[in-house]
Tab-separated table of C-alpha atoms and ligand atoms in Angstrom:
chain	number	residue	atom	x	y	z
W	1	UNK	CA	-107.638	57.498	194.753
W	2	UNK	CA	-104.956	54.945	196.003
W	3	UNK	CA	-106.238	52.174	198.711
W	4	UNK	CA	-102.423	51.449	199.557
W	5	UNK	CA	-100.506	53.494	201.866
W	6	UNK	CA	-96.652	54.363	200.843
W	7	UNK	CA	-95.802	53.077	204.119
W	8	UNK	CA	-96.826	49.565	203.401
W	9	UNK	CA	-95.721	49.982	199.880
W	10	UNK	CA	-92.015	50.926	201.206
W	11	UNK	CA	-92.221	48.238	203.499
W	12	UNK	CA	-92.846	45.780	200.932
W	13	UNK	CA	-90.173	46.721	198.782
W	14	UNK	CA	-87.633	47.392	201.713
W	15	UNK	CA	-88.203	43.324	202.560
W	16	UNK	CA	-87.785	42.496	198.576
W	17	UNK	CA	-84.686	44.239	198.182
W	18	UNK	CA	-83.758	42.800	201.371
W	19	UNK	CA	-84.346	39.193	199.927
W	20	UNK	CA	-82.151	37.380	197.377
W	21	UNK	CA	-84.293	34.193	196.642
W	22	UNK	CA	-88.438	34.445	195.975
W	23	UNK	CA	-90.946	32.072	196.563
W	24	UNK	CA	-94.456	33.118	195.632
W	25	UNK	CA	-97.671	31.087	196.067
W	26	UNK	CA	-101.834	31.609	196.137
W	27	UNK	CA	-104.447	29.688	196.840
W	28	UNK	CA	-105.049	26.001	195.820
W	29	UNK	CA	-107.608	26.259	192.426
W	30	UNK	CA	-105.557	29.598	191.480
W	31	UNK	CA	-108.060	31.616	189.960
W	32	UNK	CA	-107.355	34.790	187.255
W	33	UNK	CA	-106.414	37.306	189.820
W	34	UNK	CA	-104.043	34.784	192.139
W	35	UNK	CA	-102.277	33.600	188.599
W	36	UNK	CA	-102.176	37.393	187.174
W	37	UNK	CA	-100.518	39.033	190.629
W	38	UNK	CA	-98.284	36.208	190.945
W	39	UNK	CA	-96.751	36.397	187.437
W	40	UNK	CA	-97.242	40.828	187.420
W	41	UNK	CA	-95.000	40.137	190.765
W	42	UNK	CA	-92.556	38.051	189.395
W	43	UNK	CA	-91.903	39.814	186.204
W	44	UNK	CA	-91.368	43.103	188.153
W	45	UNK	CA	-89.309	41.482	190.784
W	46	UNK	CA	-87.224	40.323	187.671
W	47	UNK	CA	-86.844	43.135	186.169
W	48	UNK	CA	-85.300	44.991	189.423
W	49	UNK	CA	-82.746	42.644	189.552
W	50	UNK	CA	-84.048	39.394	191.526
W	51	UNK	CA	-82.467	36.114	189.416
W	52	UNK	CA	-84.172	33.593	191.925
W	53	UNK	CA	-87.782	34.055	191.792
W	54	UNK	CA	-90.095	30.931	191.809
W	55	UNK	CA	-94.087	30.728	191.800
W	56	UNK	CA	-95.522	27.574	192.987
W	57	UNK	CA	-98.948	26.667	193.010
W	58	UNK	CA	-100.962	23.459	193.857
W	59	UNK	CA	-102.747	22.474	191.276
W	60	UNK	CA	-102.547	23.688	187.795
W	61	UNK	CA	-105.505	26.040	186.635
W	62	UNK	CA	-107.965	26.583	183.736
W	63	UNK	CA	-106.217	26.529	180.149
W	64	UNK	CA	-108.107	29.937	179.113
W	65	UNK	CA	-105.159	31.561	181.414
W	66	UNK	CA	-102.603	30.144	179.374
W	67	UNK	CA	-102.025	33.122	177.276
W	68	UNK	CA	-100.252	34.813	179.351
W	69	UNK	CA	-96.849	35.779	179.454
W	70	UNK	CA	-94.244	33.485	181.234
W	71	UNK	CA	-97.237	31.040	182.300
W	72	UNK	CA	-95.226	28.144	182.118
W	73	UNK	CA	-92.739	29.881	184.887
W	74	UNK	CA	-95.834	28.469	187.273
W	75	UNK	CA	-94.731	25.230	188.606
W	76	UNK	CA	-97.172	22.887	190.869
W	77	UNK	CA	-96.365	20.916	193.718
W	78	UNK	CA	-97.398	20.637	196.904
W	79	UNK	CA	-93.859	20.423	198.401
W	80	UNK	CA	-91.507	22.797	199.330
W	81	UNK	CA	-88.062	21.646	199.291
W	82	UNK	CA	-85.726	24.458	199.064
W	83	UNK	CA	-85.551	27.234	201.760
W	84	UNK	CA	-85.918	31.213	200.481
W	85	UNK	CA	-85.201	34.760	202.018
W	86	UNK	CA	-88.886	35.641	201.320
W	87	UNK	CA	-92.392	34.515	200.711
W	88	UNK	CA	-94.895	36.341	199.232
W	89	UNK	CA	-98.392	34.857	199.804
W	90	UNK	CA	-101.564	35.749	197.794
W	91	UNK	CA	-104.622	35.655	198.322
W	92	UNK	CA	-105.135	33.445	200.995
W	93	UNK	CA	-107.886	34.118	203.737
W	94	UNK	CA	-107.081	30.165	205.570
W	95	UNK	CA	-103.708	29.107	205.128
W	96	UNK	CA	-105.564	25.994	204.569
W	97	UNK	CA	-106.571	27.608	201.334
W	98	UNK	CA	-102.528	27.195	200.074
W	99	UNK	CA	-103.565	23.313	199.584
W	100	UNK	CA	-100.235	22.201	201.123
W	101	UNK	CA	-98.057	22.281	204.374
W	102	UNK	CA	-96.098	25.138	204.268
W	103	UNK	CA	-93.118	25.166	206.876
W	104	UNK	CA	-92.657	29.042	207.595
W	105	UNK	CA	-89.061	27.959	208.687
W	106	UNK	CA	-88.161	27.772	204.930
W	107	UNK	CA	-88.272	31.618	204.675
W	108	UNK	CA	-86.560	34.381	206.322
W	109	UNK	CA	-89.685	36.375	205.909
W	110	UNK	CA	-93.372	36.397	204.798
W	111	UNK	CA	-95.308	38.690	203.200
W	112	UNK	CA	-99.515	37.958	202.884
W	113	UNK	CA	-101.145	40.022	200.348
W	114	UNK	CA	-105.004	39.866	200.791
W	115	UNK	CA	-108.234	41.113	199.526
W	116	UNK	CA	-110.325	38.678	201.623
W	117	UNK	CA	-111.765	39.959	205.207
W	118	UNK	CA	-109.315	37.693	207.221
W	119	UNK	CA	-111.703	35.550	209.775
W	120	UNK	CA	-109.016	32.641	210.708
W	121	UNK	CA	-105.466	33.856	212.398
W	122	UNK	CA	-103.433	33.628	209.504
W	123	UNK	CA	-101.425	36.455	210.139
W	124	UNK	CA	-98.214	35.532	211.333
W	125	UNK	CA	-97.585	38.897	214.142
W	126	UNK	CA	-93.956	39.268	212.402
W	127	UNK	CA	-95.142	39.118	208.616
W	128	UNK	CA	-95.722	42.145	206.837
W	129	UNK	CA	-100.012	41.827	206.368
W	130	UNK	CA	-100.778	43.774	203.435
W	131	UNK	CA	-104.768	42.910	203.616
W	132	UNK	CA	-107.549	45.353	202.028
W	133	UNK	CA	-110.851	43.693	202.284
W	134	UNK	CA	-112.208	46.848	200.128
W	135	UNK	CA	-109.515	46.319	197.150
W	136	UNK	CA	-111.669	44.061	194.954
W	137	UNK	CA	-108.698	42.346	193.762
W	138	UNK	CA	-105.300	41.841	194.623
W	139	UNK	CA	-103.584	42.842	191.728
W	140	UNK	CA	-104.722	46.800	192.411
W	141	UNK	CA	-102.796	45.697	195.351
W	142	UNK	CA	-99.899	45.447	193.703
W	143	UNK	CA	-100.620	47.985	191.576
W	144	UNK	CA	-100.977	50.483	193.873
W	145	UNK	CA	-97.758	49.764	195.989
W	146	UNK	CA	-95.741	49.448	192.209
W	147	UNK	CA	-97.430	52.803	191.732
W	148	UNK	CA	-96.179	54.674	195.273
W	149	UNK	CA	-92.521	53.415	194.776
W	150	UNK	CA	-92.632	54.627	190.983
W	151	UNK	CA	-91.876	51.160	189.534
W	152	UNK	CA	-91.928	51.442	185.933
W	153	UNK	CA	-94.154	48.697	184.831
W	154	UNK	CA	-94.449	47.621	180.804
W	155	UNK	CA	-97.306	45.661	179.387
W	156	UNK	CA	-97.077	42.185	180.453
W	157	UNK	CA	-97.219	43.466	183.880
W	158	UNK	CA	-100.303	45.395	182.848
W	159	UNK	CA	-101.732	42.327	181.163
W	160	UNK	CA	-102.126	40.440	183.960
W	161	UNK	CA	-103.046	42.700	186.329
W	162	UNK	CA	-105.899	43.655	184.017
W	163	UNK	CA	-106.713	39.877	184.160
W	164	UNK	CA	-106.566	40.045	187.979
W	165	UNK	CA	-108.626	42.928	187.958
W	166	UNK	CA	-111.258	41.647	185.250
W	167	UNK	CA	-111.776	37.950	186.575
W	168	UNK	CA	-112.070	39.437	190.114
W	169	UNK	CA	-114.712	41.969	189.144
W	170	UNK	CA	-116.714	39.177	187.284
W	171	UNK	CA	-116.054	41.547	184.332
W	172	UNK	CA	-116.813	44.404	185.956
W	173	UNK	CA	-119.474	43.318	187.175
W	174	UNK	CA	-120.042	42.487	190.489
W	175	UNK	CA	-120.485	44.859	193.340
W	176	UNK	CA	-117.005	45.039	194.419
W	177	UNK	CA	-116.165	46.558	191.064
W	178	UNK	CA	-115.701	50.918	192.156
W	179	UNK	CA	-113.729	53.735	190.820
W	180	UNK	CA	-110.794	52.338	192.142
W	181	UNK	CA	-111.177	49.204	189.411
W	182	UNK	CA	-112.016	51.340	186.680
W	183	UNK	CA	-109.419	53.996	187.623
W	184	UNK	CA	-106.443	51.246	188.017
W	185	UNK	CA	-107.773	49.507	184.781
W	186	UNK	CA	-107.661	52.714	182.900
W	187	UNK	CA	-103.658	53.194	183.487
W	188	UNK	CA	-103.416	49.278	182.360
W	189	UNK	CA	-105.251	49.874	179.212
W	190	UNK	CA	-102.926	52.621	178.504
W	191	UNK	CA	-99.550	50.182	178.229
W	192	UNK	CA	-102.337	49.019	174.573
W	193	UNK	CA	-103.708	46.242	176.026
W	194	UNK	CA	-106.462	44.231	173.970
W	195	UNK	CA	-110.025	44.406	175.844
W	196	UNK	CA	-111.565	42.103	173.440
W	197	UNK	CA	-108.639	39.666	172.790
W	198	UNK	CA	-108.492	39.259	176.717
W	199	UNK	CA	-112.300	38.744	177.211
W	200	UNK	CA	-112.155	36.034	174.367
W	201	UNK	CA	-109.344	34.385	175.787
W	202	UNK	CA	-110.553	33.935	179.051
W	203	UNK	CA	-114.745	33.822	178.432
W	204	UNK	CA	-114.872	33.071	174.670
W	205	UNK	CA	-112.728	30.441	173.902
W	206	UNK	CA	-114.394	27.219	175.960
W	207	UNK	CA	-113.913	23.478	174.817
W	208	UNK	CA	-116.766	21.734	173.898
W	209	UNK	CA	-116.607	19.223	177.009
W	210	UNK	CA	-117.399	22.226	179.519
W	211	UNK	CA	-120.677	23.189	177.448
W	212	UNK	CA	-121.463	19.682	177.543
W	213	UNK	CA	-120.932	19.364	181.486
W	214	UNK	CA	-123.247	22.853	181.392
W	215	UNK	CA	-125.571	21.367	180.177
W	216	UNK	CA	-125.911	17.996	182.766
W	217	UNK	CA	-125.054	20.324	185.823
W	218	UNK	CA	-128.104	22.721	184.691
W	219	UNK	CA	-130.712	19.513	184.290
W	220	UNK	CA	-129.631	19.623	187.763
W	221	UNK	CA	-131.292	23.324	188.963
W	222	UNK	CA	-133.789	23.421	191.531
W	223	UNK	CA	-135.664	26.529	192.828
W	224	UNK	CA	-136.971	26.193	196.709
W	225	UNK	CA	-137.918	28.044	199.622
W	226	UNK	CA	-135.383	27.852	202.190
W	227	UNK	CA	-136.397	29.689	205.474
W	228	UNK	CA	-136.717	32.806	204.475
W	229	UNK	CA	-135.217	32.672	201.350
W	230	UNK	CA	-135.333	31.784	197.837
W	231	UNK	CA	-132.293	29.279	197.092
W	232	UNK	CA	-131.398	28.062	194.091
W	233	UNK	CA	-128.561	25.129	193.518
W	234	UNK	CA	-127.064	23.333	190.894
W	235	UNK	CA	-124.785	19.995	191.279
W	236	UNK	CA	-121.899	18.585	189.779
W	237	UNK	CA	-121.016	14.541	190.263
W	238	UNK	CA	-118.339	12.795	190.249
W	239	UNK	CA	-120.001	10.800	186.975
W	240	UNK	CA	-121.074	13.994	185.136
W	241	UNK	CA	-117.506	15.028	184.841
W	242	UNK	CA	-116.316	11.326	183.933
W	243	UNK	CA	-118.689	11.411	181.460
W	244	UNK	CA	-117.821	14.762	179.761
W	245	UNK	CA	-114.243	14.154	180.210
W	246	UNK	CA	-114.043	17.520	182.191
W	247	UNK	CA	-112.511	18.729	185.513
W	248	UNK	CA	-113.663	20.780	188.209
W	249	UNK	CA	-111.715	23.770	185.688
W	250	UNK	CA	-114.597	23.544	183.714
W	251	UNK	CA	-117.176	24.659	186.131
W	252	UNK	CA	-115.786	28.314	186.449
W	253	UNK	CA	-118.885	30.747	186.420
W	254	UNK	CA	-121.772	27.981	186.506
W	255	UNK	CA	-122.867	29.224	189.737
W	256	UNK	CA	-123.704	32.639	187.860
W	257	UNK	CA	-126.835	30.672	185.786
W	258	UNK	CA	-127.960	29.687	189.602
W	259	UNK	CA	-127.863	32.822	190.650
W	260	UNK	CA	-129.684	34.550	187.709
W	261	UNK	CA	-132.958	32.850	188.257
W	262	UNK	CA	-135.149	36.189	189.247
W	263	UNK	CA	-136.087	36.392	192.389
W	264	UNK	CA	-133.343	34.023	193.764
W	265	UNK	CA	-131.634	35.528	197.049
W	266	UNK	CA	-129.119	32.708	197.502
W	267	UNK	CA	-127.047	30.294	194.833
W	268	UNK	CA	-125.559	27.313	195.746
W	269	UNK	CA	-123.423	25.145	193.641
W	270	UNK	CA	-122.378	21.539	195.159
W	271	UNK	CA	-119.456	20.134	193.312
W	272	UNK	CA	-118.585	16.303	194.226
W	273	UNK	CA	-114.493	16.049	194.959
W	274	UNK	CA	-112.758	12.739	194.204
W	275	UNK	CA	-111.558	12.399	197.769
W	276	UNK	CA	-115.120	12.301	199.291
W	277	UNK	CA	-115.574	16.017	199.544
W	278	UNK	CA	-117.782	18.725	198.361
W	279	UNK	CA	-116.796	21.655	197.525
W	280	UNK	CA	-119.333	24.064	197.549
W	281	UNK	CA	-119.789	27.658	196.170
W	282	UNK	CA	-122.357	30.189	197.501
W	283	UNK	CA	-123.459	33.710	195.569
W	284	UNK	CA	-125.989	36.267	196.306
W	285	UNK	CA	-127.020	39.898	196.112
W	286	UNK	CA	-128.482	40.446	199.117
W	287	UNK	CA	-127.445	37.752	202.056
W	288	UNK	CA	-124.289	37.903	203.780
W	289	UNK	CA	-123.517	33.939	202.665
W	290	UNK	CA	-120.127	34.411	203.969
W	291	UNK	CA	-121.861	33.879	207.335
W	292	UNK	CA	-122.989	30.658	206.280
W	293	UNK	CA	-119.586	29.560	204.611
W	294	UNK	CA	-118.014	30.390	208.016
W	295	UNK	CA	-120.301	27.786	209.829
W	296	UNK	CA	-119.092	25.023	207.554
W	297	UNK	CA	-115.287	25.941	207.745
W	298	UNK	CA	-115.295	28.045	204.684
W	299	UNK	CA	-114.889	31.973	203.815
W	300	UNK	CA	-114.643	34.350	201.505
W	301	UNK	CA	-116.729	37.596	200.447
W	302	UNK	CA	-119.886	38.723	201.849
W	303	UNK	CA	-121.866	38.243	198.207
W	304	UNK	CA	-119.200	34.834	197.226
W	305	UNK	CA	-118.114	32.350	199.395
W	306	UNK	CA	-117.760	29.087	200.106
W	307	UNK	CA	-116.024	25.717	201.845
W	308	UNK	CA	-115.322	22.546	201.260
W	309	UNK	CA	-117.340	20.082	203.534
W	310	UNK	CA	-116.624	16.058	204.053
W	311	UNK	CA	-119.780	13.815	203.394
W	312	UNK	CA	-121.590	12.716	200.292
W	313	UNK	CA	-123.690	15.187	197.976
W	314	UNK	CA	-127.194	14.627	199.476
W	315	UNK	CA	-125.802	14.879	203.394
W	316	UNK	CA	-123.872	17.905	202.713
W	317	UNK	CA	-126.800	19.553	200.678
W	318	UNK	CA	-129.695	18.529	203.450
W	319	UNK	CA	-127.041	20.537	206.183
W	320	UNK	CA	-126.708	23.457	204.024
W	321	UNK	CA	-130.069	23.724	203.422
W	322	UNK	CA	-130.681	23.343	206.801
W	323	UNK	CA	-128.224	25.689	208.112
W	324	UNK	CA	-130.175	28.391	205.756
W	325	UNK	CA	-133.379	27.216	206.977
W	326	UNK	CA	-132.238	28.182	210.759
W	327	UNK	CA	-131.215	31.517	209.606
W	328	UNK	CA	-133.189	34.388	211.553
K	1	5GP	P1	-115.615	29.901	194.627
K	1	5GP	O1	-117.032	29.667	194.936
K	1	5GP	O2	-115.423	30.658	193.355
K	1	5GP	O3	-114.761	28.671	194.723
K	1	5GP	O4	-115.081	30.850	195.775
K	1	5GP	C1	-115.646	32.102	196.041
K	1	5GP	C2	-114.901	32.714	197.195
K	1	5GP	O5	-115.135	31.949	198.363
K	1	5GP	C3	-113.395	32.675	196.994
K	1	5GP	O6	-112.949	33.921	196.571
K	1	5GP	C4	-112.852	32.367	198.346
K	1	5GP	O7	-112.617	33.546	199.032
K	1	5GP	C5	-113.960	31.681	199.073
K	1	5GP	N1	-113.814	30.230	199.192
K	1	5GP	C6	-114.164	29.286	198.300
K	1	5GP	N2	-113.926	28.058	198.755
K	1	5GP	C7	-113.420	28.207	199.996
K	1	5GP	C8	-112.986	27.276	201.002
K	1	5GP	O8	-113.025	26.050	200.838
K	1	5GP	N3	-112.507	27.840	202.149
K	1	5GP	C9	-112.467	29.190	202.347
K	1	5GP	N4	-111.987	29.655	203.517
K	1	5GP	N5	-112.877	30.061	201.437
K	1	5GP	C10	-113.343	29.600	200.275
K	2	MN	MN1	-108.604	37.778	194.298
């Protein structure tokens, strides 16, 4: 079963061969799947023959993703100074989501590669859109189109695809995860990857600090009736992660404890941002909170979502609550 067309696959690697110089990107807080399909792109790209490929990112990511190969080919800044043939953009449902200005006329041409449903006009009408709201992650994307134009691949390129496809599934388990995951993962396993090394790396291998911010952002859990649902939310301040000496890194996957309070429809997680924002994270199983991300400038999935609102913690929280309250 292959989600990618060979048209779209051709397409994508008649612009690459087209294109001398690279630049590749994702979104701002680059998560295991943007990191993964960036460097699986750039290691194939390399390896048919393109010298000038760069990945630039925002702002640097967790440290559990620094096993992988060429991770320190990643640089971060939020300027763009040089002009390329081609940009490849990942993962990004809001160009706001890139973190910085991008001036589309560095590059010759742009390619988006999405899982998200697209809700903001993003797509430029002469970029090539490769978008697949039902591909769970992008790097079976990219698998699928290396796949159609019978790109050898070896197994660094498998590695972090697999780590695309395993921190986008929630370790296979969240309800995007289908055959298509397990079928795609099966080939990647095949090039002898390490299930158990990778799941240590990423989920098994946390400082100290981070379990101590777990702990303060849990004291922090309340359980309430929200219109018609049962919400649960946790909060991180500004203080908590002084105190801890952690980063907003550390918080990865706290939203899951939220969420796994039984009878809980809706998890919220409000993170306080240096710069006066919150950033806020919404799960469920049941509610569409991507509806409710939307109304506060945010997106993402139907079951994960969130935004990033302006205002301080108990503000932001009251709206939220009562935008859920309103809900009909
Ligand atoms: P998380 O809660 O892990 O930060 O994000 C979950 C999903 O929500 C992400 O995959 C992303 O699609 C979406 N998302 C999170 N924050 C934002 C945001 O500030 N703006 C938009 N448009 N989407 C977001
Ligand atoms: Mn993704």
């Amino acid at each position: 079963m292959m989600q990618i067309n060979k048209k779209i696959s051709k397409q994508f690697f008649g612009i690459i061969k087209q294109s001398k110089t690279i630049f590749i990107t994702g979104h701002a807080r680059p998560d295991g799947d943007t990191i993964g399909s960036s460097l699986a792109l750039r290691y194939v790209l390399k390896k048919i023959g393109k010298q000038s490929v760069d990945i630039v990112m925002k702002e640097r990511f967790m440290d559990c993703y620094n096993f992988l190969p060429d991770v320190d080919k990643i640089s971060f800044s939020d300027k763009i100074g040089k002009k390329y043939d081609l940009a490849i953009i990942l993962e990004c449902s809001d160009i706001s989501r890139i973190g910085f200005e991008l001036n589309f006329n560095r590059f010759k041409k742009i390619i988006n590669i999405d899982h998200h449903q697209n809700r903001r006009n993003v797509i430029g009408k002469d970029w090539l859109n490769i978008i697949y709201p039902r591909s769970a992650s992008c790097a079976e994307i990219i698998f699928d189109m290396l796949e159609n134009e019978k790109i050898e691949i070896d197994k660094n390129v498998a590695l972090c695809l697999y780590v695309g496809i395993v921190t986008d599934t929630g370790k296979f388990q969240w309800s995007n995860t289908n055959s298509h995951v397990f079928n795609t993962s099966a080939k990647l396993l095949k090039y002898g990857l390490n299930t158990f090394y990778i799941y240590k790396k990423i989920y098994g291998s946390k400082s100290l600090e981070s379990i101590r911010l777990l702990s303060a952002v849990l004291q922090t859990l309340e359980v309430k009736k929200v219109g018609k649902y049962n919400v649960s939310y946790i909060i991180a301040t500004n203080k908590m992660f002084e105190d801890t000496n952690t980063t907003a890194n550390d918080t990865e996957e706290f939203i899951n404890f939220a969420l796994s309070v039984r009878g809980v429809n809706i998890a919220i997680f409000f993170r306080e941002e240096k710069c006066g924002n919150v950033k806020i994270s919404f799960r469920s199983d049941s509610v569409d909170v991507r509806k409710i991300a939307h109304k506060l400038n945010g997106g993402g999935h139907k079951y994960a979502s969130g935004a990033t609102v302006s205002g301080n913690l108990v503000s932001v929280k009251e709206k939220v609550l009562r935008y859920i309250g309103r809900i009909k």
